mmCIF file of C-alpha atoms and ligand atoms in Angstrom:
data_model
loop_
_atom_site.group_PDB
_atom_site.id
_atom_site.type_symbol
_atom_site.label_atom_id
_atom_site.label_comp_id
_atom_site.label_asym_id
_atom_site.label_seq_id
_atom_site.Cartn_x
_atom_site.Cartn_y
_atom_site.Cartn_z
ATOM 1 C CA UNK M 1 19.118 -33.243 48.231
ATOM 2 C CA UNK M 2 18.828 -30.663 45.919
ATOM 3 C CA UNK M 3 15.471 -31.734 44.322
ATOM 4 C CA UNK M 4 13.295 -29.191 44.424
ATOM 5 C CA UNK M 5 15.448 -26.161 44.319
ATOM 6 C CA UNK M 6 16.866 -28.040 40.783
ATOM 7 C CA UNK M 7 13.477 -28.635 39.526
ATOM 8 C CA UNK M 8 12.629 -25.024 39.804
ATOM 9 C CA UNK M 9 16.124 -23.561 38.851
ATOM 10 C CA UNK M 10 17.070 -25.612 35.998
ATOM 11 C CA UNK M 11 19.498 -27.394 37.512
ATOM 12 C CA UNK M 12 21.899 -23.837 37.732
ATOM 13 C CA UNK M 13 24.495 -22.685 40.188
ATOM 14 C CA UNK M 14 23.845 -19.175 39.777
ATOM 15 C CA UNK M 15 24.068 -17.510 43.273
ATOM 16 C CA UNK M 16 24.194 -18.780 47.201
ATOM 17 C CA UNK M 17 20.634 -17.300 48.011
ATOM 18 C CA UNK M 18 19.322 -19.913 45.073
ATOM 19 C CA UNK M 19 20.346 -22.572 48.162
ATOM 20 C CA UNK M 20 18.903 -23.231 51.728
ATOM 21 C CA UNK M 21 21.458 -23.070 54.736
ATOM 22 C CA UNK M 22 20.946 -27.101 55.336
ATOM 23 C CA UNK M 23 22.270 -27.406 51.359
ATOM 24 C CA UNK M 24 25.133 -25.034 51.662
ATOM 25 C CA UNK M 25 26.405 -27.133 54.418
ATOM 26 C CA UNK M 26 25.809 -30.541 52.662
ATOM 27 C CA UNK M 27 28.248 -28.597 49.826
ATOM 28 C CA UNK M 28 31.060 -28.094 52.523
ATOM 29 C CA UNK M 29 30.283 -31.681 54.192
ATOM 30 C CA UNK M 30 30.993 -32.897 50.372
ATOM 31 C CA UNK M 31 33.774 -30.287 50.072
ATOM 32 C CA UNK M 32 35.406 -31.920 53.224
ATOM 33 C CA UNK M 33 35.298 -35.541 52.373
ATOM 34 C CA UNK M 34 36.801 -34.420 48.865
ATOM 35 C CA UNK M 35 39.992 -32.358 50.663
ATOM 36 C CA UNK M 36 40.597 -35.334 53.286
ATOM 37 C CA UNK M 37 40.323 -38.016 50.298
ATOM 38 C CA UNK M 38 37.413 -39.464 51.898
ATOM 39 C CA UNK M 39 35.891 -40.336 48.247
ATOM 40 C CA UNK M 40 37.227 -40.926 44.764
ATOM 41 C CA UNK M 41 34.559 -41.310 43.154
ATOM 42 C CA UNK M 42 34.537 -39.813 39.230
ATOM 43 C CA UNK M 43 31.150 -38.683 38.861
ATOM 44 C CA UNK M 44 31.757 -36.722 35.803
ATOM 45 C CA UNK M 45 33.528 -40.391 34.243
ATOM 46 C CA UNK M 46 33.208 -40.002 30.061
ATOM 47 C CA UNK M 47 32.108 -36.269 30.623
ATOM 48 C CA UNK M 48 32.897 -32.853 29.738
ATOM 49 C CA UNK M 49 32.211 -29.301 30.687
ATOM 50 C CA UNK M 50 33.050 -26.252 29.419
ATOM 51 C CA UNK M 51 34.108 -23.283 30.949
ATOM 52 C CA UNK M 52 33.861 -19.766 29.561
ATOM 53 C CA UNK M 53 36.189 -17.642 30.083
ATOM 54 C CA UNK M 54 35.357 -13.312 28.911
ATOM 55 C CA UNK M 55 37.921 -12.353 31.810
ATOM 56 C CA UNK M 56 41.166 -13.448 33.078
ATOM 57 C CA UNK M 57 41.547 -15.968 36.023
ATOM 58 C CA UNK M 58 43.982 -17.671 37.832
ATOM 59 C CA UNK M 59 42.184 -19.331 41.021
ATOM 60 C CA UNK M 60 39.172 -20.039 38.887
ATOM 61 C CA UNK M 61 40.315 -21.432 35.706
ATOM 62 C CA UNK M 62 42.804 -23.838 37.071
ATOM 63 C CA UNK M 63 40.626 -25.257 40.055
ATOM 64 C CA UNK M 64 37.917 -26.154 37.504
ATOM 65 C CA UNK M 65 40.635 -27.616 35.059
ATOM 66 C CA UNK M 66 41.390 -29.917 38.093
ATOM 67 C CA UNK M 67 38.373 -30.276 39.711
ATOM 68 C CA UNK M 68 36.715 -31.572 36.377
ATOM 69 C CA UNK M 69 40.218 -33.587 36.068
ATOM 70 C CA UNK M 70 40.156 -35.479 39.557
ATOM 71 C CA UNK M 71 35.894 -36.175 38.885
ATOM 72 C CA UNK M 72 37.084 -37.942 36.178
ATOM 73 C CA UNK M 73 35.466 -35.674 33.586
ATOM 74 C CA UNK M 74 37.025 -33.418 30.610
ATOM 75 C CA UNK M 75 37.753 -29.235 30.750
ATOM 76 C CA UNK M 76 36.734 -27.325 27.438
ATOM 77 C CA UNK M 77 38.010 -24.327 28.158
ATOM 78 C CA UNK M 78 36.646 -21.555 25.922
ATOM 79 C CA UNK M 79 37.452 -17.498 25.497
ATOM 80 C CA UNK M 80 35.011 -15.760 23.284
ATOM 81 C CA UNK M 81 37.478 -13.269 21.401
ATOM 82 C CA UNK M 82 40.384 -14.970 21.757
ATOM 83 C CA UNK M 83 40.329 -19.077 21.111
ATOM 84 C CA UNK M 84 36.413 -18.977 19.858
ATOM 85 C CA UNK M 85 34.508 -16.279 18.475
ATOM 86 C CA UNK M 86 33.378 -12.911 19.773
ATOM 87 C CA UNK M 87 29.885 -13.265 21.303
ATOM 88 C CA UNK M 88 26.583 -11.314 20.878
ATOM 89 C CA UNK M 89 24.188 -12.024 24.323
ATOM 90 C CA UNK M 90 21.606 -9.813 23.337
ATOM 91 C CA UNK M 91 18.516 -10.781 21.215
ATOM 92 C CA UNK M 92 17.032 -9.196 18.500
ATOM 93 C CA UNK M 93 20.209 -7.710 17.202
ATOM 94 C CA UNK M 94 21.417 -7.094 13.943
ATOM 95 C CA UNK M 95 24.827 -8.402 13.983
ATOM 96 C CA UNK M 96 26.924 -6.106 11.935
ATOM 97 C CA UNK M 97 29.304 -5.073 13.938
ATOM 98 C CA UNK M 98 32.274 -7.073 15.492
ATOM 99 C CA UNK M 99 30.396 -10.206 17.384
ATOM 100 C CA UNK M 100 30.354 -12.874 15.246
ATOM 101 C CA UNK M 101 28.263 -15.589 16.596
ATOM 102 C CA UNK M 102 25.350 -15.487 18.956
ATOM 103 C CA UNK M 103 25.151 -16.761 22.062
ATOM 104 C CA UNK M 104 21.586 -18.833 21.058
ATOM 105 C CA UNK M 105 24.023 -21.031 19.006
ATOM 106 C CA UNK M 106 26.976 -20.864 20.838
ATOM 107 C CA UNK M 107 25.252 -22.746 23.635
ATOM 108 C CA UNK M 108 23.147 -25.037 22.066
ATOM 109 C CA UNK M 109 26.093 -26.115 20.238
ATOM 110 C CA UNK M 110 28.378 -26.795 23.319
ATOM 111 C CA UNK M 111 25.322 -28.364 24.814
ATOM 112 C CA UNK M 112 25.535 -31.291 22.336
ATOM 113 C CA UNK M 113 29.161 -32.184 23.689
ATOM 114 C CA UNK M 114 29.488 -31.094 27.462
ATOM 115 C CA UNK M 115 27.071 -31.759 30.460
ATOM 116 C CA UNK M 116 27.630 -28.380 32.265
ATOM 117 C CA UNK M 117 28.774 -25.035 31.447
ATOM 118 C CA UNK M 118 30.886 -23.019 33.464
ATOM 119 C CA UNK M 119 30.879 -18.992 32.544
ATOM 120 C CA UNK M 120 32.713 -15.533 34.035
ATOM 121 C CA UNK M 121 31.862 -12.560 32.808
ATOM 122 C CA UNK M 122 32.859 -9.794 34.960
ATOM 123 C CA UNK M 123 30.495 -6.164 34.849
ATOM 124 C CA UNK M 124 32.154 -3.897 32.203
ATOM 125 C CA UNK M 125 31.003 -0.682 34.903
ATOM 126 C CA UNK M 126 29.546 0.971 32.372
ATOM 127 C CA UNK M 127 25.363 1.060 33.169
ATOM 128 C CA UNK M 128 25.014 -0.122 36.788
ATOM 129 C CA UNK M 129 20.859 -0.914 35.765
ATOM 130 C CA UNK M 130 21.921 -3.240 33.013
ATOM 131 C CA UNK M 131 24.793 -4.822 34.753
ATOM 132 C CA UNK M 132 23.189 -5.387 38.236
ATOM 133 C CA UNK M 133 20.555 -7.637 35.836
ATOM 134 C CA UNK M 134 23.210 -9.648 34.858
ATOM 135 C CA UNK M 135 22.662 -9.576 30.876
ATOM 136 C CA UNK M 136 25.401 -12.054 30.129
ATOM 137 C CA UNK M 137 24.857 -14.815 32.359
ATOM 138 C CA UNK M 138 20.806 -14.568 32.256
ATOM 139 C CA UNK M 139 21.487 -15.039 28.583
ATOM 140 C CA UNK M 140 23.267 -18.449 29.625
ATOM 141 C CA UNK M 141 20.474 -19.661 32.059
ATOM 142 C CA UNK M 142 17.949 -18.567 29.433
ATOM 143 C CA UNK M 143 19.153 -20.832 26.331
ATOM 144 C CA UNK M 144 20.716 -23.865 28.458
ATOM 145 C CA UNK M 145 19.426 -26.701 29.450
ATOM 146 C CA UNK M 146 22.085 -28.153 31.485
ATOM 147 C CA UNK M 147 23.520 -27.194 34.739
ATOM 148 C CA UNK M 148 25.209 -23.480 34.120
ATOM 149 C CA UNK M 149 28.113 -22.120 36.804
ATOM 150 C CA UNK M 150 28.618 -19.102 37.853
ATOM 151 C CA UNK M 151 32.383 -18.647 37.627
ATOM 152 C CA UNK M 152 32.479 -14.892 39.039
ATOM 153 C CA UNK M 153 29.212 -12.896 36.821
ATOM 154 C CA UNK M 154 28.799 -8.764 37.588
ATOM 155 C CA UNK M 155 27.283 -9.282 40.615
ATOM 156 C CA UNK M 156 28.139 -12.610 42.360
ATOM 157 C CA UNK M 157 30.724 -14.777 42.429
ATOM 158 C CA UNK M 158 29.213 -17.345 44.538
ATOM 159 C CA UNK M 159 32.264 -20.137 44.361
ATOM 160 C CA UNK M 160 34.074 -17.602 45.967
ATOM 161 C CA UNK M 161 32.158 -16.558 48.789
ATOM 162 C CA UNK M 162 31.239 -21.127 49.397
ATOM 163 C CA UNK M 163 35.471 -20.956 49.398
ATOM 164 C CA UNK M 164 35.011 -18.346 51.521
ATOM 165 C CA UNK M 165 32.333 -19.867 53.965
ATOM 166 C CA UNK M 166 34.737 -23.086 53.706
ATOM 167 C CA UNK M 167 37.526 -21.347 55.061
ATOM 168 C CA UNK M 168 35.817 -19.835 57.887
ATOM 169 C CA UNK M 169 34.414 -23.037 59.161
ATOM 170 C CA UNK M 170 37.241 -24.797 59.123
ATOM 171 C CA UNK M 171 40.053 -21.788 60.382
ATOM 172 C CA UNK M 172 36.900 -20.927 63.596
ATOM 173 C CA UNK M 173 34.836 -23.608 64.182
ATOM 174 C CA UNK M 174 30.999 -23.871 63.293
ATOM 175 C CA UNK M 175 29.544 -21.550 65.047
ATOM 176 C CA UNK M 176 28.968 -17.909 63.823
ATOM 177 C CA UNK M 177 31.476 -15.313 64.177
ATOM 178 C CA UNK M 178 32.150 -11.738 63.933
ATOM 179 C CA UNK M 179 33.177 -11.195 60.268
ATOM 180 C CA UNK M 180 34.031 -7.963 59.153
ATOM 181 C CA UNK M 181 34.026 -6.795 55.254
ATOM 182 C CA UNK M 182 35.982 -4.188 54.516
ATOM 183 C CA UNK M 183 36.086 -1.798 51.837
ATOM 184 C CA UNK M 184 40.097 -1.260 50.385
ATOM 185 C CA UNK M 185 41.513 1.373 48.170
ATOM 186 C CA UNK M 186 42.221 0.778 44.903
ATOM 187 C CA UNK M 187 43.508 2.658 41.933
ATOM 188 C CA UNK M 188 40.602 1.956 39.726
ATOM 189 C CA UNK M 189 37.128 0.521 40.105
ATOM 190 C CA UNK M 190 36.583 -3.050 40.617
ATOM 191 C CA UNK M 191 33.342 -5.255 39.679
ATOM 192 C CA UNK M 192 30.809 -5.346 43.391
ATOM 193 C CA UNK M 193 30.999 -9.240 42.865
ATOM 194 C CA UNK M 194 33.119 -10.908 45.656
ATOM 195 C CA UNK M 195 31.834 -8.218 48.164
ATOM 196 C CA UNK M 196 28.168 -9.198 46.946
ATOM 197 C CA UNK M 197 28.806 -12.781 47.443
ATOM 198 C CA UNK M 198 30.635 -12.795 50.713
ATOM 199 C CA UNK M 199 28.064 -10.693 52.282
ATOM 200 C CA UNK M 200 24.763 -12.536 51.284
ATOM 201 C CA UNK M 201 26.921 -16.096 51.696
ATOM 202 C CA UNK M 202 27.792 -14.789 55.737
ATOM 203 C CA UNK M 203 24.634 -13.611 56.629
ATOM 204 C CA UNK M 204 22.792 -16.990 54.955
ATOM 205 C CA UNK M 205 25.313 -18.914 57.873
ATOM 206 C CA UNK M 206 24.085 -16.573 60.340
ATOM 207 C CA UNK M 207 27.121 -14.378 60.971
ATOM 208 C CA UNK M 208 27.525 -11.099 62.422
ATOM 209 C CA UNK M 209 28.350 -9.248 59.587
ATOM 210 C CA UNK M 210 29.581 -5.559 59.623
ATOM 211 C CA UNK M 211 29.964 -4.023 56.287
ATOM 212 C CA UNK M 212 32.975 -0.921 56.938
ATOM 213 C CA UNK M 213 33.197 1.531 53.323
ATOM 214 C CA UNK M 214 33.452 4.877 52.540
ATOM 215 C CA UNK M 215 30.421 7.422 51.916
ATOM 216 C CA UNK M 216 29.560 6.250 48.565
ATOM 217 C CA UNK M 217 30.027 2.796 48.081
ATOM 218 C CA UNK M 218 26.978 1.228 49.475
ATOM 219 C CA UNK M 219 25.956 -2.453 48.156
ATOM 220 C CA UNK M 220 23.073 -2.789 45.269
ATOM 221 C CA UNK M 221 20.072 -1.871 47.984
ATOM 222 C CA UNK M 222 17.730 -4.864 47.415
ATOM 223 C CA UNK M 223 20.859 -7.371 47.714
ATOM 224 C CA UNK M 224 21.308 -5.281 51.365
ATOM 225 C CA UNK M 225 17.801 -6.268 52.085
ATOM 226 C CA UNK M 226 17.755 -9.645 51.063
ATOM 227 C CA UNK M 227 21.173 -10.116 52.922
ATOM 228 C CA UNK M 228 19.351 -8.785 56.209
ATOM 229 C CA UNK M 229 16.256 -11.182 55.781
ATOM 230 C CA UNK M 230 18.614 -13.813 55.238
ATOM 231 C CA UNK M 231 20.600 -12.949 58.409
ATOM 232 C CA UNK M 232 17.587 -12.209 60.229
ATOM 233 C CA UNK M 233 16.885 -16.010 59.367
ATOM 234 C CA UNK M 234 19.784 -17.604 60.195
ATOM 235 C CA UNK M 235 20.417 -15.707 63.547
ATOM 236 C CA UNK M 236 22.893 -13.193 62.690
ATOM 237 C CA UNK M 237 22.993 -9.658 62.355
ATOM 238 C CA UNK M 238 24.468 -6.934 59.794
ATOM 239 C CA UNK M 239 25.460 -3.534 60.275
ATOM 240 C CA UNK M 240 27.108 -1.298 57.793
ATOM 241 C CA UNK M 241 29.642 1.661 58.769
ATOM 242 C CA UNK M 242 31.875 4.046 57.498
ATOM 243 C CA UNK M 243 34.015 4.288 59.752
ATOM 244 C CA UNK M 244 37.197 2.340 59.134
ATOM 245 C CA UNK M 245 39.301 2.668 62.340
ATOM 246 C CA UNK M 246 36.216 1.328 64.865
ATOM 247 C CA UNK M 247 35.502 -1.039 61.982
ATOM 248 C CA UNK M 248 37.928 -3.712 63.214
ATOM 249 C CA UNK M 249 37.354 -3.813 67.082
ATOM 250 C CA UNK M 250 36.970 -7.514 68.157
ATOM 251 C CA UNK M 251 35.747 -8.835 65.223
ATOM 252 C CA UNK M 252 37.456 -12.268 64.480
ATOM 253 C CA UNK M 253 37.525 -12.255 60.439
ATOM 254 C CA UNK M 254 38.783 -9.553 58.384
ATOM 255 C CA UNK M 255 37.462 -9.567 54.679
ATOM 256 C CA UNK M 256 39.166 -7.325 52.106
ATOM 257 C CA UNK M 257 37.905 -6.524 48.736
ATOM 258 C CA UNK M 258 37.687 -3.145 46.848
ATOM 259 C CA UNK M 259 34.847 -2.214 44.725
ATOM 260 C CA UNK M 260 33.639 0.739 42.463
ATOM 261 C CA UNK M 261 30.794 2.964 43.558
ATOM 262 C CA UNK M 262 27.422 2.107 41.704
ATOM 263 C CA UNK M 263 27.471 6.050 41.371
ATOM 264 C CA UNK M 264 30.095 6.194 39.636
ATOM 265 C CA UNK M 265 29.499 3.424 36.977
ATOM 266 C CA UNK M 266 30.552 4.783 33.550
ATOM 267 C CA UNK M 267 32.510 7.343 34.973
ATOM 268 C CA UNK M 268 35.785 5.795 36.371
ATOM 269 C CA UNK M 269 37.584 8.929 35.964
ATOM 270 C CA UNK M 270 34.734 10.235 38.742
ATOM 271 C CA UNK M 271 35.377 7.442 40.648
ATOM 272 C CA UNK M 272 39.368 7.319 40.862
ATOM 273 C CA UNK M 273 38.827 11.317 41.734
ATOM 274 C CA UNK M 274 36.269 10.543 44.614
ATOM 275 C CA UNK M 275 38.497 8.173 46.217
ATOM 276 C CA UNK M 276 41.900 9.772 45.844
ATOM 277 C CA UNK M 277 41.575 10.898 49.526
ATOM 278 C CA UNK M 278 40.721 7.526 50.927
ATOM 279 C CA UNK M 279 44.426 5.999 50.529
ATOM 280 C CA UNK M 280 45.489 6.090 53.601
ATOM 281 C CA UNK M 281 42.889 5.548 55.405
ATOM 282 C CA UNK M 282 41.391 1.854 54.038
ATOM 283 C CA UNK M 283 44.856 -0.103 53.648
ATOM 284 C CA UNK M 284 44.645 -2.978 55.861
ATOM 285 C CA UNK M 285 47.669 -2.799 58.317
ATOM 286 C CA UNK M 286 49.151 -4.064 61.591
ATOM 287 C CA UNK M 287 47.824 -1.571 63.207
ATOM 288 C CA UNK M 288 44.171 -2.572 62.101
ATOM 289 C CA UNK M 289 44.734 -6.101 61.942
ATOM 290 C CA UNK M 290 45.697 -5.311 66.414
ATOM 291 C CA UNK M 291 41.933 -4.042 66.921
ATOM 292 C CA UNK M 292 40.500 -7.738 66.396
ATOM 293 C CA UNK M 293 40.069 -10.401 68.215
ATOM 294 C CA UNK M 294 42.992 -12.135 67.070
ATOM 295 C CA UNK M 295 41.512 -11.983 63.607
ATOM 296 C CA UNK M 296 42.538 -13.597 60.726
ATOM 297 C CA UNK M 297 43.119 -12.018 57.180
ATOM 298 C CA UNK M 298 41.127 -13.184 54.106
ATOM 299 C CA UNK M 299 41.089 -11.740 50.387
ATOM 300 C CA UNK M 300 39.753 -13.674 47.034
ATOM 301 C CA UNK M 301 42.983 -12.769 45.129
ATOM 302 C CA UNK M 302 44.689 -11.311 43.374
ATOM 303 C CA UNK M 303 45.561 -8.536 45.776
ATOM 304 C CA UNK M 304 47.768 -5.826 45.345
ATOM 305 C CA UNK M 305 50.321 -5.757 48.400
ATOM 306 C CA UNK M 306 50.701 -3.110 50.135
ATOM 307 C CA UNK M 307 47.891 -0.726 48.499
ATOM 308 C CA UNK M 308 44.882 -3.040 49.834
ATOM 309 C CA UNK M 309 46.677 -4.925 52.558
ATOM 310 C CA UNK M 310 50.577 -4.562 53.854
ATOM 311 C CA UNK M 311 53.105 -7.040 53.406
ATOM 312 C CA UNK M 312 52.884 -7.684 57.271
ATOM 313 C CA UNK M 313 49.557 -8.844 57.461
ATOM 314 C CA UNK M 314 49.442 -11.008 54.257
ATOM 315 C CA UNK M 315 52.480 -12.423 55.020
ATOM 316 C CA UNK M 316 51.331 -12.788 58.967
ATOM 317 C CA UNK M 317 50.199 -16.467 60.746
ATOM 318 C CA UNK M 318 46.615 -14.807 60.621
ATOM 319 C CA UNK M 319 46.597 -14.709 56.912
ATOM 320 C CA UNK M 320 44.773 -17.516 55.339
ATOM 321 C CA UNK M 321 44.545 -16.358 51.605
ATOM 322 C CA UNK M 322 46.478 -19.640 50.184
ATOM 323 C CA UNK M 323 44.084 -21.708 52.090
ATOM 324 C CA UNK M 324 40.962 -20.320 50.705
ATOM 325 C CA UNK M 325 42.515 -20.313 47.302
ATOM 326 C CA UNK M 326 42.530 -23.903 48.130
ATOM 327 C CA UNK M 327 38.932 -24.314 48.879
ATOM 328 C CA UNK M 328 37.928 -23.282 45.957
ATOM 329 C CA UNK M 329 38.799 -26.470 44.059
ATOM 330 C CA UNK M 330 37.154 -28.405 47.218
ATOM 331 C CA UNK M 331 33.895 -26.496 47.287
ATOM 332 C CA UNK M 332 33.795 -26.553 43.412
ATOM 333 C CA UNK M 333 34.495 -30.351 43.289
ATOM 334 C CA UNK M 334 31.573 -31.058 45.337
ATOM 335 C CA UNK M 335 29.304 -28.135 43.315
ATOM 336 C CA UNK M 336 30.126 -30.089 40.158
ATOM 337 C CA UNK M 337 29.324 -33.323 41.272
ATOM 338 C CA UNK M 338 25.558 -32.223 43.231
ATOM 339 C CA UNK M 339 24.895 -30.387 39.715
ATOM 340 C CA UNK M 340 25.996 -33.584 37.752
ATOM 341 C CA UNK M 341 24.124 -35.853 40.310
ATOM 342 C CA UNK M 342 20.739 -34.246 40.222
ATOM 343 C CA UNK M 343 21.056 -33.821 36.323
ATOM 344 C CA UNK M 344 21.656 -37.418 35.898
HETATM 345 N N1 LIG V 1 39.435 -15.253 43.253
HETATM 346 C C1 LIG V 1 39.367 -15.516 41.935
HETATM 347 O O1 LIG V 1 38.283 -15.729 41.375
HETATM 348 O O2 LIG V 1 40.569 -15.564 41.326
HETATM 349 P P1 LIG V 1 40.791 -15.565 39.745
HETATM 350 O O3 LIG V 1 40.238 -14.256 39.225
HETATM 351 O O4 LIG V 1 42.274 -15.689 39.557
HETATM 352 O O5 LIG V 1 40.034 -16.707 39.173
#
């Protein structure tokens, strides 16, 4: 199904917008039949793939392990600076400080012995230009020639936001819905990926999508304006505010996630001093949670309880965090195996 799209993109999984809306639901069709052991087949039988790890991971790392496991393929799971070697992305440079091997090598090497790579590398928030071109995972895509994953990048972490998608579906029903993403305090900047993701993944399934932060910490502007074209196309709508309290009226999803201010990228001190009034104010709580429309609770993990979202809601009946944890290995099972499929 994926022919085209493949042909032009090298076979990569690099972001949701790289996908029509008919493909994206295929994925959770496949995703489906994998959760309700529909199939068993091992299409990655007498294979490997690696997966790259430059940040920690819980969700991620061990739903690939298994995923690849239950396919019937191999994890080689690899963390530049701690079990292989430190990594230089860039070209051109003279390599005498501490990376010691290039990335050039690195994956043509790995490409002799696995049949996808898998890579997360979160944005540093140092230079929000350079990081919203995402250096380190164009530097993948650029030297591979089989299928590369994006396992959370600086700007998208599109497994996530498919889990995401998943969950929706499958908590709601089909049809669109009103899905709110909401802004959280934090005590330190976070990476704009999961917010990215979830947005441009809900409007590409035509959702009514409000987008609630503070003054400040708007999205990466041409992302906004592809995610309106692409809800414009599907039949949905977005609409950002900053106002957290009318935020939540009868909207039937709640999406947390905190992020850093592009503003503020390099400066974290600036950042944690901007926000230190917004506390209070952009916690989820009961209280917010009562505005919906019976609404339930979703957040990528990990979450900090009770500074983005209180014990009560997390531990409520609306909360369905554990289940899209879940989805992830579902919705990557049936990534891996389209990727593997087309490649083959
Ligand atoms: N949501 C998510 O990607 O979790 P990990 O960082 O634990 O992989």
């Amino acid at each position: 199904m994926f022919h085209n799209h493949f042909d032009k993109m090298k076979n990569n999984f690099l972001i949701t917008s790289d996908f029509s809306r008919d493909e994206l639901k295929s994925l959770f069709e496949l995703a489906l039949q994998y959760k309700n052991n529909q199939i068993s087949d091992k299409p990655l039988s007498g294979k490997s793939i690696a997966l790259v790890f430059f940040n920690p991971s819980l969700r991620t790392r061990a739903s690939m392990q298994v995923g690849i496991y239950e396919l019937g393929g191999n994890a080689v799971i690899l963390e530049p600076g701690g079990t292989s070697w430190t990594l230089e992305h860039r070209d051109g440079v003279v390599m005498d400080g501490n990376k010691t091997e290039h990335l050039k090598e690195f994956v043509q090497v790995l490409e002799r012995y696995v049949s996808a790579i898998g890579v997360r590398t979160f944005a540093e928030l140092k230079d929000w230009e350079l990081e919203r071109t995402e250096p380190v995972l164009s530097a993948f895509a650029k030297y591979a020639t089989k299928p590369i994953i994006n396992l959370e990048s600086a700007m998208h972490h599109p497994c996530q936001s498919l889990a995401d998608m998943l969950t929706i579906r499958e908590k709601l029903g089909n049809k669109p819905k009103k899905v709110l993403l909401t802004w959280a305090w934090h005590p330190k900047p976070l990476p704009m990926a999961v917010p990215n993701s979830f947005a441009l993944a809900a409007a590409q399934m035509g959702h009514d999508l409000r987008i609630a932060h503070p003054k400040g910490y708007s999205l990466d502007t041409k992302l906004m304006m592809e995610i309106q074209r692409q809800a414009a196309e599907a039949g949905g709508s977005v609409e950002v505010v900053n106002d957290v309290e009318s935020a939540y009226d009868g909207v039937e999803v709640v999406y947390a996630k905190s992020w850093g201010s592009k503003n503020f990228y390099g400066n974290s001190e600036g950042d944690i001093e901007f926000r230190k009034d917004l506390r209070k104010d952009w916690i989820v709580d009961e209280a917010k949670m009562a505005k919906t429309n019976n609404g339930i609770f979703m957040h990528c993990l990990p979450v900090r309880r009770n500074v983005i979202v209180t014990d009560g809601v997390i531990d409520s009946t609306n909360s369905v965090v554990i289940d899209e944890a879940e989805n992830r290995l579902h919705i990557q099972k049936a990534i891996m195996t389209q990727l593997i499929r087309q490649k083959s």
